[in-house]
PDB file of C-alpha atoms in Angstrom:
ATOM      1  CA  MET A   1      -0.450 -10.885  35.023  1.00  0.00           C
ATOM      2  CA  GLU A   2       1.069 -10.775  31.551  1.00  0.00           C
ATOM      3  CA  LEU A   3      -0.891  -8.453  29.301  1.00  0.00           C
ATOM      4  CA  ILE A   4      -1.872  -9.288  25.720  1.00  0.00           C
ATOM      5  CA  PRO A   5      -0.822  -6.565  23.234  1.00  0.00           C
ATOM      6  CA  PHE A   6      -3.843  -4.755  21.773  1.00  0.00           C
ATOM      7  CA  SER A   7      -3.357  -2.310  18.900  1.00  0.00           C
ATOM      8  CA  LEU A   8      -5.690   0.611  19.467  1.00  0.00           C
ATOM      9  CA  TRP A   9      -7.923   1.295  16.485  1.00  0.00           C
ATOM     10  CA  GLY A  10      -8.237   5.058  16.695  1.00  0.00           C
ATOM     11  CA  ASP A  11      -8.855   7.526  13.884  1.00  0.00           C
ATOM     12  CA  ALA A  12      -5.357   9.026  13.694  1.00  0.00           C
ATOM     13  CA  LEU A  13      -3.560   8.550  10.377  1.00  0.00           C
ATOM     14  CA  TRP A  14      -0.152   9.809  11.540  1.00  0.00           C
ATOM     15  CA  CYS A  15       1.885  10.261  14.706  1.00  0.00           C
ATOM     16  CA  GLY A  16       0.618  13.671  15.761  1.00  0.00           C
ATOM     17  CA  GLN A  17       0.176  13.245  19.511  1.00  0.00           C
ATOM     18  CA  GLU A  18       3.063  14.890  21.370  1.00  0.00           C
ATOM     19  CA  VAL A  19       4.905  12.928  24.034  1.00  0.00           C
ATOM     20  CA  VAL A  20       6.580  15.043  26.682  1.00  0.00           C
ATOM     21  CA  ARG A  21       9.873  13.922  28.130  1.00  0.00           C
ATOM     22  CA  GLU A  22      12.304  14.835  30.835  1.00  0.00           C
ATOM     23  CA  ALA A  23      16.081  14.579  30.968  1.00  0.00           C
ATOM     24  CA  PRO A  24      16.043  11.098  32.599  1.00  0.00           C
ATOM     25  CA  HIS A  25      14.298   9.685  29.529  1.00  0.00           C
ATOM     26  CA  GLU A  26      16.947  10.894  27.090  1.00  0.00           C
ATOM     27  CA  GLN A  27      19.220   7.969  27.919  1.00  0.00           C
ATOM     28  CA  ALA A  28      16.384   5.513  27.239  1.00  0.00           C
ATOM     29  CA  ILE A  29      15.637   7.185  23.902  1.00  0.00           C
ATOM     30  CA  ARG A  30      19.334   7.307  22.989  1.00  0.00           C
ATOM     31  CA  SER A  31      19.653   3.552  23.630  1.00  0.00           C
ATOM     32  CA  LEU A  32      17.164   2.845  20.835  1.00  0.00           C
ATOM     33  CA  PHE A  33      19.527   4.273  18.200  1.00  0.00           C
ATOM     34  CA  PRO A  34      22.945   3.233  16.871  1.00  0.00           C
ATOM     35  CA  ASP A  35      26.127   4.934  17.956  1.00  0.00           C
ATOM     36  CA  PRO A  36      27.111   7.305  16.511  1.00  0.00           C
ATOM     37  CA  ILE A  37      23.943   9.038  15.367  1.00  0.00           C
ATOM     38  CA  PRO A  38      24.315  10.249  11.758  1.00  0.00           C
ATOM     39  CA  ALA A  39      25.052  13.937  11.321  1.00  0.00           C
ATOM     40  CA  ARG A  40      21.676  14.453   9.643  1.00  0.00           C
ATOM     41  CA  GLY A  41      19.893  12.852  12.600  1.00  0.00           C
ATOM     42  CA  ALA A  42      17.972   9.590  12.711  1.00  0.00           C
ATOM     43  CA  ASP A  43      14.377   8.493  13.096  1.00  0.00           C
ATOM     44  CA  LEU A  44      12.621   5.310  14.126  1.00  0.00           C
ATOM     45  CA  ASP A  45       9.109   4.116  13.335  1.00  0.00           C
ATOM     46  CA  THR A  46       8.020   1.531  15.855  1.00  0.00           C
ATOM     47  CA  GLU A  47       5.252   0.754  18.348  1.00  0.00           C
ATOM     48  CA  ALA A  48       4.774   2.081  21.853  1.00  0.00           C
ATOM     49  CA  ASP A  49       2.859   0.780  24.839  1.00  0.00           C
ATOM     50  CA  LEU A  50       0.626   3.245  26.679  1.00  0.00           C
ATOM     51  CA  VAL A  51       0.802   2.458  30.382  1.00  0.00           C
ATOM     52  CA  PRO A  52      -1.638   4.160  32.791  1.00  0.00           C
ATOM     53  CA  GLU A  53       0.205   4.736  36.060  1.00  0.00           C
ATOM     54  CA  SER A  54      -2.588   4.682  38.611  1.00  0.00           C
ATOM     55  CA  HIS A  55      -0.030   4.319  41.401  1.00  0.00           C
ATOM     56  CA  ASN A  56       2.023   7.352  40.345  1.00  0.00           C
ATOM     57  CA  ARG A  57       2.199   9.472  43.508  1.00  0.00           C
ATOM     58  CA  PHE A  58       2.642  12.668  41.511  1.00  0.00           C
ATOM     59  CA  ASP A  59      -0.362  12.096  39.224  1.00  0.00           C
ATOM     60  CA  PRO A  60      -2.446   8.887  39.436  1.00  0.00           C
ATOM     61  CA  ARG A  61      -3.938   9.665  35.998  1.00  0.00           C
ATOM     62  CA  SER A  62      -0.599   9.866  34.210  1.00  0.00           C
ATOM     63  CA  VAL A  63       0.128   7.724  31.135  1.00  0.00           C
ATOM     64  CA  ALA A  64       3.674   6.554  30.402  1.00  0.00           C
ATOM     65  CA  VAL A  65       4.874   5.832  26.868  1.00  0.00           C
ATOM     66  CA  ARG A  66       7.174   2.807  26.638  1.00  0.00           C
ATOM     67  CA  VAL A  67       9.177   1.595  23.650  1.00  0.00           C
ATOM     68  CA  GLN A  68      10.845  -1.813  23.946  1.00  0.00           C
ATOM     69  CA  GLY A  69      10.151  -1.710  27.677  1.00  0.00           C
ATOM     70  CA  ARG A  70      11.793   1.688  28.172  1.00  0.00           C
ATOM     71  CA  VAL A  71       9.889   4.774  29.306  1.00  0.00           C
ATOM     72  CA  VAL A  72      10.544   7.440  26.654  1.00  0.00           C
ATOM     73  CA  GLY A  73       8.106  10.024  27.982  1.00  0.00           C
ATOM     74  CA  TYR A  74       4.538  10.717  29.083  1.00  0.00           C
ATOM     75  CA  LEU A  75       1.367  11.992  27.520  1.00  0.00           C
ATOM     76  CA  PRO A  76       0.829  15.675  28.389  1.00  0.00           C
ATOM     77  CA  ARG A  77      -1.136  16.039  31.607  1.00  0.00           C
ATOM     78  CA  ASP A  78      -4.456  17.190  30.096  1.00  0.00           C
ATOM     79  CA  ASP A  79      -4.317  14.509  27.385  1.00  0.00           C
ATOM     80  CA  ALA A  80      -3.398  11.814  29.901  1.00  0.00           C
ATOM     81  CA  HIS A  81      -6.447  12.643  31.992  1.00  0.00           C
ATOM     82  CA  ARG A  82      -8.683  12.218  28.910  1.00  0.00           C
ATOM     83  CA  TYR A  83      -7.213   8.862  27.907  1.00  0.00           C
ATOM     84  CA  HIS A  84      -6.549   7.330  31.327  1.00  0.00           C
ATOM     85  CA  PRO A  85     -10.070   5.872  31.878  1.00  0.00           C
ATOM     86  CA  VAL A  86     -10.277   3.877  28.636  1.00  0.00           C
ATOM     87  CA  LEU A  87      -6.627   2.773  28.833  1.00  0.00           C
ATOM     88  CA  SER A  88      -7.055   1.642  32.436  1.00  0.00           C
ATOM     89  CA  GLU A  89     -10.146  -0.342  31.500  1.00  0.00           C
ATOM     90  CA  LEU A  90      -8.265  -2.147  28.738  1.00  0.00           C
ATOM     91  CA  VAL A  91      -5.467  -3.030  31.153  1.00  0.00           C
ATOM     92  CA  ALA A  92      -8.044  -4.333  33.616  1.00  0.00           C
ATOM     93  CA  GLN A  93      -9.247  -6.671  30.838  1.00  0.00           C
ATOM     94  CA  GLY A  94      -5.699  -8.034  30.444  1.00  0.00           C
ATOM     95  CA  LEU A  95      -4.880  -5.989  27.332  1.00  0.00           C
ATOM     96  CA  GLN A  96      -1.843  -3.779  26.762  1.00  0.00           C
ATOM     97  CA  PRO A  97      -2.771  -0.710  24.665  1.00  0.00           C
ATOM     98  CA  ARG A  98      -0.290  -0.260  21.798  1.00  0.00           C
ATOM     99  CA  VAL A  99       0.038   2.497  19.178  1.00  0.00           C
ATOM    100  CA  PRO A 100       2.357   3.488  16.300  1.00  0.00           C
ATOM    101  CA  CYS A 101       5.235   5.651  17.484  1.00  0.00           C
ATOM    102  CA  HIS A 102       7.764   7.910  15.740  1.00  0.00           C
ATOM    103  CA  LEU A 103      11.049   8.990  17.338  1.00  0.00           C
ATOM    104  CA  TRP A 104      13.560  11.452  15.921  1.00  0.00           C
ATOM    105  CA  VAL A 105      16.950  12.265  17.402  1.00  0.00           C
ATOM    106  CA  SER A 106      19.969  14.407  16.609  1.00  0.00           C
ATOM    107  CA  GLU A 107      23.324  14.815  18.274  1.00  0.00           C
ATOM    108  CA  TRP A 108      26.044  17.355  17.663  1.00  0.00           C
ATOM    109  CA  GLU A 109      29.024  19.068  19.190  1.00  0.00           C
ATOM    110  CA  PRO A 110      28.178  22.708  19.920  1.00  0.00           C
ATOM    111  CA  ALA A 111      30.634  25.328  18.778  1.00  0.00           C
ATOM    112  CA  ASP A 112      30.750  26.814  22.259  1.00  0.00           C
ATOM    113  CA  TRP A 113      31.108  23.475  24.060  1.00  0.00           C
ATOM    114  CA  GLU A 114      33.504  24.996  26.576  1.00  0.00           C
ATOM    115  CA  HIS A 115      30.559  27.014  27.874  1.00  0.00           C
ATOM    116  CA  LYS A 116      28.301  23.966  28.043  1.00  0.00           C
ATOM    117  CA  GLY A 117      30.040  22.432  31.032  1.00  0.00           C
ATOM    118  CA  ASN A 118      32.450  20.430  28.835  1.00  0.00           C
ATOM    119  CA  GLN A 119      29.714  17.891  28.093  1.00  0.00           C
ATOM    120  CA  GLY A 120      31.041  17.546  24.559  1.00  0.00           C
ATOM    121  CA  THR A 121      27.734  16.870  22.734  1.00  0.00           C
ATOM    122  CA  GLU A 122      24.191  18.141  22.634  1.00  0.00           C
ATOM    123  CA  PHE A 123      21.329  15.662  22.272  1.00  0.00           C
ATOM    124  CA  HIS A 124      17.813  16.412  21.043  1.00  0.00           C
ATOM    125  CA  ALA A 125      14.874  14.034  20.695  1.00  0.00           C
ATOM    126  CA  SER A 126      11.205  14.196  19.825  1.00  0.00           C
ATOM    127  CA  VAL A 127       8.604  11.476  20.362  1.00  0.00           C
ATOM    128  CA  ALA A 128       5.069  11.306  18.970  1.00  0.00           C
ATOM    129  CA  VAL A 129       2.388   8.625  18.792  1.00  0.00           C
ATOM    130  CA  ALA A 130      -0.686   8.037  16.618  1.00  0.00           C
ATOM    131  CA  LEU A 131      -3.621   8.318  18.989  1.00  0.00           C
ATOM    132  CA  GLY A 132      -7.241   8.902  18.027  1.00  0.00           C
ATOM    133  CA  GLN A 133     -10.011  10.361  20.133  1.00  0.00           C
ATOM    134  CA  PRO A 134     -10.746   8.413  23.349  1.00  0.00           C
ATOM    135  CA  HIS A 135     -14.141   7.183  22.131  1.00  0.00           C
ATOM    136  CA  MET A 136     -12.527   5.827  18.934  1.00  0.00           C
ATOM    137  CA  LEU A 137      -9.805   3.691  20.503  1.00  0.00           C
ATOM    138  CA  VAL A 138     -11.742   0.422  20.701  1.00  0.00           C
ATOM    139  CA  PRO A 139     -14.602  -1.197  18.744  1.00  0.00           C
ATOM    140  CA  VAL A 140     -17.978  -1.137  20.451  1.00  0.00           C
ATOM    141  CA  ASN A 141     -18.840  -4.751  19.673  1.00  0.00           C
ATOM    142  CA  LEU A 142     -17.147  -8.081  20.176  1.00  0.00           C
ATOM    143  CA  PRO A 143     -15.093  -9.716  17.406  1.00  0.00           C
ATOM    144  CA  PRO A 144     -16.688 -12.481  15.307  1.00  0.00           C
ATOM    145  CA  PRO A 145     -17.086 -15.829  17.051  1.00  0.00           C
ATOM    146  CA  GLY A 146     -14.692 -18.582  16.049  1.00  0.00           C
ATOM    147  CA  SER A 147     -11.698 -18.148  13.753  1.00  0.00           C
ATOM    148  CA  TYR A 148     -11.315 -14.914  11.815  1.00  0.00           C
ATOM    149  CA  HIS A 149      -8.717 -12.608  10.321  1.00  0.00           C
ATOM    150  CA  LEU A 150      -8.925  -8.823  10.548  1.00  0.00           C
ATOM    151  CA  LEU A 151      -7.983  -7.171   7.264  1.00  0.00           C
ATOM    152  CA  PRO A 152      -5.368  -4.409   7.535  1.00  0.00           C
ATOM    153  CA  PRO A 153      -6.762  -0.858   7.387  1.00  0.00           C
ATOM    154  CA  GLY A 154      -7.424   0.672   3.978  1.00  0.00           C
ATOM    155  CA  SER A 155      -9.009   3.751   2.453  1.00  0.00           C
ATOM    156  CA  GLY A 156     -12.634   4.402   3.403  1.00  0.00           C
ATOM    157  CA  ILE A 157     -15.535   3.033   1.347  1.00  0.00           C
ATOM    158  CA  VAL A 158     -19.112   4.052   2.081  1.00  0.00           C
ATOM    159  CA  VAL A 159     -21.146   0.828   2.163  1.00  0.00           C
ATOM    160  CA  PRO A 160     -24.359   1.170   0.152  1.00  0.00           C
ATOM    161  CA  GLY A 161     -27.223   0.186   2.446  1.00  0.00           C
ATOM    162  CA  SER A 162     -30.235   2.422   2.022  1.00  0.00           C
ATOM    163  CA  GLU A 163     -32.456  -0.568   2.681  1.00  0.00           C
ATOM    164  CA  VAL A 164     -31.040  -1.116   6.190  1.00  0.00           C
ATOM    165  CA  HIS A 165     -33.641  -0.674   8.896  1.00  0.00           C
ATOM    166  CA  PRO A 166     -32.595   1.888  11.559  1.00  0.00           C
ATOM    167  CA  ASP A 167     -33.031  -0.739  14.264  1.00  0.00           C
ATOM    168  CA  VAL A 168     -30.066  -2.678  12.812  1.00  0.00           C
ATOM    169  CA  LEU A 169     -27.694   0.256  13.326  1.00  0.00           C
ATOM    170  CA  ALA A 170     -29.341   1.665  16.456  1.00  0.00           C
ATOM    171  CA  PRO A 171     -27.098  -0.300  18.884  1.00  0.00           C
ATOM    172  CA  PHE A 172     -24.085   1.390  17.275  1.00  0.00           C
ATOM    173  CA  PHE A 173     -25.233   5.015  17.503  1.00  0.00           C
ATOM    174  CA  ARG A 174     -23.191   7.078  19.958  1.00  0.00           C
ATOM    175  CA  VAL A 175     -23.589  10.549  21.389  1.00  0.00           C
ATOM    176  CA  GLU A 176     -20.251  11.448  19.775  1.00  0.00           C
ATOM    177  CA  GLY A 177     -21.811  10.721  16.382  1.00  0.00           C
ATOM    178  CA  GLU A 178     -19.457   7.908  15.394  1.00  0.00           C
ATOM    179  CA  CYS A 179     -17.850   4.694  16.578  1.00  0.00           C
ATOM    180  CA  TRP A 180     -15.666   1.832  15.400  1.00  0.00           C
ATOM    181  CA  ALA A 181     -17.043  -1.682  15.079  1.00  0.00           C
ATOM    182  CA  TYR A 182     -16.057  -5.139  13.910  1.00  0.00           C
ATOM    183  CA  ALA A 183     -17.774  -6.117  10.661  1.00  0.00           C
ATOM    184  CA  THR A 184     -17.593  -9.298   8.630  1.00  0.00           C
ATOM    185  CA  MET A 185     -17.433  -9.603   4.839  1.00  0.00           C
ATOM    186  CA  HIS A 186     -19.189 -12.408   2.982  1.00  0.00           C
ATOM    187  CA  ALA A 187     -19.293 -13.596  -0.637  1.00  0.00           C
ATOM    188  CA  ILE A 188     -22.932 -14.000  -1.687  1.00  0.00           C
ATOM    189  CA  GLU A 189     -24.721 -14.661  -4.959  1.00  0.00           C
ATOM    190  CA  GLU A 190     -27.257 -12.179  -6.296  1.00  0.00           C
ATOM    191  CA  GLU A 191     -29.162 -11.661  -9.529  1.00  0.00           C
ATOM    192  CA  ASP A 192     -27.723  -9.031 -11.843  1.00  0.00           C
ATOM    193  CA  GLY A 193     -31.044  -8.283 -13.551  1.00  0.00           C
ATOM    194  CA  ILE A 194     -29.846  -9.370 -16.990  1.00  0.00           C
ATOM    195  CA  GLN A 195     -31.269 -12.621 -18.404  1.00  0.00           C
ATOM    196  CA  ASP A 196     -31.513 -14.137 -14.917  1.00  0.00           C
ATOM    197  CA  ARG A 197     -27.740 -14.195 -14.572  1.00  0.00           C
ATOM    198  CA  HIS A 198     -26.088 -14.273 -11.176  1.00  0.00           C
ATOM    199  CA  ARG A 199     -22.966 -12.637  -9.812  1.00  0.00           C
ATOM    200  CA  ILE A 200     -20.905 -12.839  -6.637  1.00  0.00           C
ATOM    201  CA  VAL A 201     -20.715  -9.677  -4.519  1.00  0.00           C
ATOM    202  CA  VAL A 202     -19.514  -8.814  -1.017  1.00  0.00           C
ATOM    203  CA  GLU A 203     -22.071  -8.354   1.739  1.00  0.00           C
ATOM    204  CA  VAL A 204     -21.030  -6.426   4.858  1.00  0.00           C
ATOM    205  CA  ARG A 205     -22.559  -7.479   8.169  1.00  0.00           C
ATOM    206  CA  LEU A 206     -22.576  -6.086  11.702  1.00  0.00           C
ATOM    207  CA  ASP A 207     -23.089  -8.774  14.337  1.00  0.00           C
ATOM    208  CA  ASP A 208     -24.376 -11.013  11.505  1.00  0.00           C
ATOM    209  CA  ASP A 209     -26.984  -8.437  10.362  1.00  0.00           C
ATOM    210  CA  PRO A 210     -26.513  -7.305   6.726  1.00  0.00           C
ATOM    211  CA  VAL A 211     -25.905  -3.551   6.411  1.00  0.00           C
ATOM    212  CA  GLY A 212     -25.098  -3.297   2.708  1.00  0.00           C
ATOM    213  CA  ARG A 213     -23.419  -4.771  -0.362  1.00  0.00           C
ATOM    214  CA  LEU A 214     -20.452  -3.558  -2.360  1.00  0.00           C
ATOM    215  CA  SER A 215     -20.711  -2.984  -6.085  1.00  0.00           C
ATOM    216  CA  PRO A 216     -19.485  -5.797  -8.353  1.00  0.00           C
ATOM    217  CA  ARG A 217     -16.369  -3.768  -9.195  1.00  0.00           C
ATOM    218  CA  LEU A 218     -15.456  -3.162  -5.544  1.00  0.00           C
ATOM    219  CA  SER A 219     -16.427  -6.698  -4.580  1.00  0.00           C
ATOM    220  CA  ALA A 220     -13.882  -8.072  -7.050  1.00  0.00           C
ATOM    221  CA  GLU A 221     -11.127  -6.306  -5.099  1.00  0.00           C
ATOM    222  CA  PHE A 222     -11.995  -8.114  -1.849  1.00  0.00           C
ATOM    223  CA  LEU A 223     -13.273 -11.508  -3.007  1.00  0.00           C
ATOM    224  CA  PRO A 224      -9.837 -13.195  -3.404  1.00  0.00           C
ATOM    225  CA  ALA A 225      -9.075 -12.594   0.286  1.00  0.00           C
ATOM    226  CA  ILE A 226     -12.554 -13.651   1.387  1.00  0.00           C
ATOM    227  CA  HIS A 227     -12.395 -16.881  -0.642  1.00  0.00           C
ATOM    228  CA  TYR A 228      -8.894 -17.621   0.661  1.00  0.00           C
ATOM    229  CA  LEU A 229      -9.955 -17.269   4.295  1.00  0.00           C
ATOM    230  CA  ALA A 230     -13.119 -19.275   3.651  1.00  0.00           C
ATOM    231  CA  ASP A 231     -10.922 -22.143   2.418  1.00  0.00           C
ATOM    232  CA  MET A 232      -9.149 -21.896   5.778  1.00  0.00           C
ATOM    233  CA  ARG A 233     -12.541 -22.067   7.536  1.00  0.00           C
ATOM    234  CA  ALA A 234     -12.163 -18.531   8.829  1.00  0.00           C
ATOM    235  CA  GLU A 235     -14.271 -15.407   8.528  1.00  0.00           C
ATOM    236  CA  THR A 236     -13.056 -12.154   7.012  1.00  0.00           C
ATOM    237  CA  ALA A 237     -13.324  -9.315   9.548  1.00  0.00           C
ATOM    238  CA  ALA A 238     -12.834  -5.624   8.897  1.00  0.00           C
ATOM    239  CA  ARG A 239     -12.976  -2.266  10.627  1.00  0.00           C
ATOM    240  CA  VAL A 240     -16.018  -0.108   9.962  1.00  0.00           C
ATOM    241  CA  ALA A 241     -17.034   3.299  11.255  1.00  0.00           C
ATOM    242  CA  VAL A 242     -20.712   3.806  12.000  1.00  0.00           C
ATOM    243  CA  ARG A 243     -21.761   7.447  11.827  1.00  0.00           C
ATOM    244  CA  GLY A 244     -25.006   9.315  12.353  1.00  0.00           C
ATOM    245  CA  ASP A 245     -28.287   8.632  14.106  1.00  0.00           C
ATOM    246  CA  ARG A 246     -31.773   7.334  13.295  1.00  0.00           C
ATOM    247  CA  SER A 247     -32.444  10.221  10.928  1.00  0.00           C
ATOM    248  CA  ALA A 248     -29.323   9.731   8.801  1.00  0.00           C
ATOM    249  CA  SER A 249     -26.483   7.234   9.062  1.00  0.00           C
ATOM    250  CA  GLU A 250     -23.741   5.544   7.099  1.00  0.00           C
ATOM    251  CA  VAL A 251     -21.303   2.661   7.448  1.00  0.00           C
ATOM    252  CA  ILE A 252     -17.763   3.226   6.181  1.00  0.00           C
ATOM    253  CA  LEU A 253     -15.512   0.249   5.504  1.00  0.00           C
ATOM    254  CA  TYR A 254     -11.785   0.619   6.165  1.00  0.00           C
ATOM    255  CA  ALA A 255     -10.105  -2.503   4.796  1.00  0.00           C
ATOM    256  CA  ALA A 256      -7.177  -3.215   2.497  1.00  0.00           C
ATOM    257  CA  ARG A 257      -8.071  -4.581  -0.910  1.00  0.00           C
ATOM    258  CA  SER A 258      -6.681  -7.984  -1.889  1.00  0.00           C
ATOM    259  CA  HIS A 259      -3.935  -6.552  -4.133  1.00  0.00           C
ATOM    260  CA  ASP A 260      -2.756  -4.297  -1.291  1.00  0.00           C
ATOM    261  CA  LEU A 261      -2.269  -7.093   1.249  1.00  0.00           C
ATOM    262  CA  PRO A 262       1.347  -7.678   2.348  1.00  0.00           C
ATOM    263  CA  ALA A 263       3.214 -10.725   1.118  1.00  0.00           C
ATOM    264  CA  THR A 264       3.148 -12.208   4.634  1.00  0.00           C
ATOM    265  CA  TRP A 265      -0.661 -12.064   4.824  1.00  0.00           C
ATOM    266  CA  PRO A 266      -2.262 -13.721   6.614  1.00  0.00           C
ATOM    267  CA  ASP A 267       0.239 -13.995   9.444  1.00  0.00           C
ATOM    268  CA  GLY A 268      -2.085 -16.057  11.592  1.00  0.00           C
ATOM    269  CA  LEU A 269      -5.731 -16.471  12.461  1.00  0.00           C
ATOM    270  CA  THR A 270      -7.361 -15.129  15.582  1.00  0.00           C
ATOM    271  CA  ARG A 271      -9.863 -16.898  17.729  1.00  0.00           C
ATOM    272  CA  SER A 272     -12.340 -14.762  19.613  1.00  0.00           C
ATOM    273  CA  PRO A 273     -11.977 -14.758  23.375  1.00  0.00           C
ATOM    274  CA  VAL A 274     -14.736 -16.173  25.509  1.00  0.00           C
ATOM    275  CA  ALA A 275     -17.001 -13.199  26.198  1.00  0.00           C
ATOM    276  CA  SER A 276     -16.678 -12.847  29.933  1.00  0.00           C
ATOM    277  CA  PRO A 277     -19.102 -10.507  31.732  1.00  0.00           C
ATOM    278  CA  GLN A 278     -16.260  -7.981  32.100  1.00  0.00           C
ATOM    279  CA  TRP A 279     -15.382  -8.082  28.388  1.00  0.00           C
ATOM    280  CA  HIS A 280     -19.043  -7.837  27.419  1.00  0.00           C
ATOM    281  CA  TYR A 281     -19.443  -4.808  29.681  1.00  0.00           C
ATOM    282  CA  TRP A 282     -16.452  -3.091  28.089  1.00  0.00           C
ATOM    283  CA  ALA A 283     -17.739  -3.747  24.552  1.00  0.00           C
ATOM    284  CA  THR A 284     -21.334  -2.659  25.118  1.00  0.00           C
ATOM    285  CA  LYS A 285     -21.413  -0.173  27.995  1.00  0.00           C
ATOM    286  CA  GLU A 286     -21.562   2.886  25.719  1.00  0.00           C
ATOM    287  CA  ALA A 287     -24.788   1.634  24.184  1.00  0.00           C
ATOM    288  CA  ASN A 288     -26.635   1.825  27.490  1.00  0.00           C
TER     289      ASN A 288
END
C-alpha cells in the first residue's frame, strides 16, 4: 500500500530532536550532498519520513528516519518508544508521517592520516528533526468537509471568546492540558456600535461552532485570503491549539496572515477524506 505523506503538526519550532546514526548510514547521508563537500562544511534543510519498524528483530518499537528514501539514522531508543504508537497508528491509516529535517556534514583530511588506516578523509555528520510531543503530532478532530485550504503556520494569536460556553470546547480538553485542532475562519458582518454601521470581521469556528472573533485590525490581515478561497468555493482552515479545562481555557490561532503567504499560495485545494470508522477512531479516541 502506497502511503500518503502527512506532515506532522507538532509544537516544535526548530529541528531539535537528535537522530542517532551508525557507520552504515554515513554513505546514505554523504550521497545527499555534492562532491566535494566545501571546506566549511555543508547543511541541508529538507523533510524526513519517520518509519516505525515493527518488524525490526532488534527492537520492534524502533523508528527509522528516511530522507529521499534513504535511512539516515534512528530516533534514540527511549524517544522511539514514546513516538512509536502514534506513528504506527498513522501508518495503519495509510499516512506517512513527515517532519522537517536538518543535516550538517563536514569532511577533511586529518593531519595524521597515516595513522588513520590510510583512509584519506574523515567524515562527520549530524541529523536532527523537528518533532513535537507525541500528543501534539496530530489534530484531534477531522478536517472540514468538502474543499478547503490549510493556511501555513504563523505566530500565535489568542482568539477572544469569553462568551463561548464550556460545552463547546469540552470535546477538545485533554489530560495533557492542550491539543491541536482544525479550525475554520469565516468572514461575517457585525455591528460596530457606531451609528448602526457594520463591519466585516473574522469568526473562528471549531467543528462549525463559533469560538471567538478577531478584532477588526487582525481580521483585515486574514480577510483577503478568506475572500480569495471563498471565490474558489473553498473554506479557509487553520491550526489552533486548545488549552485548559472547564475552569479556564483559551484557543490560540496559528495561521499566516495574508501578506505573509508565499507567492505560490495556494498550491492546491484539499478535499477531506471520507471519515471511515478507523479514521474517526483515530481523530476522537483521546476524547473518550
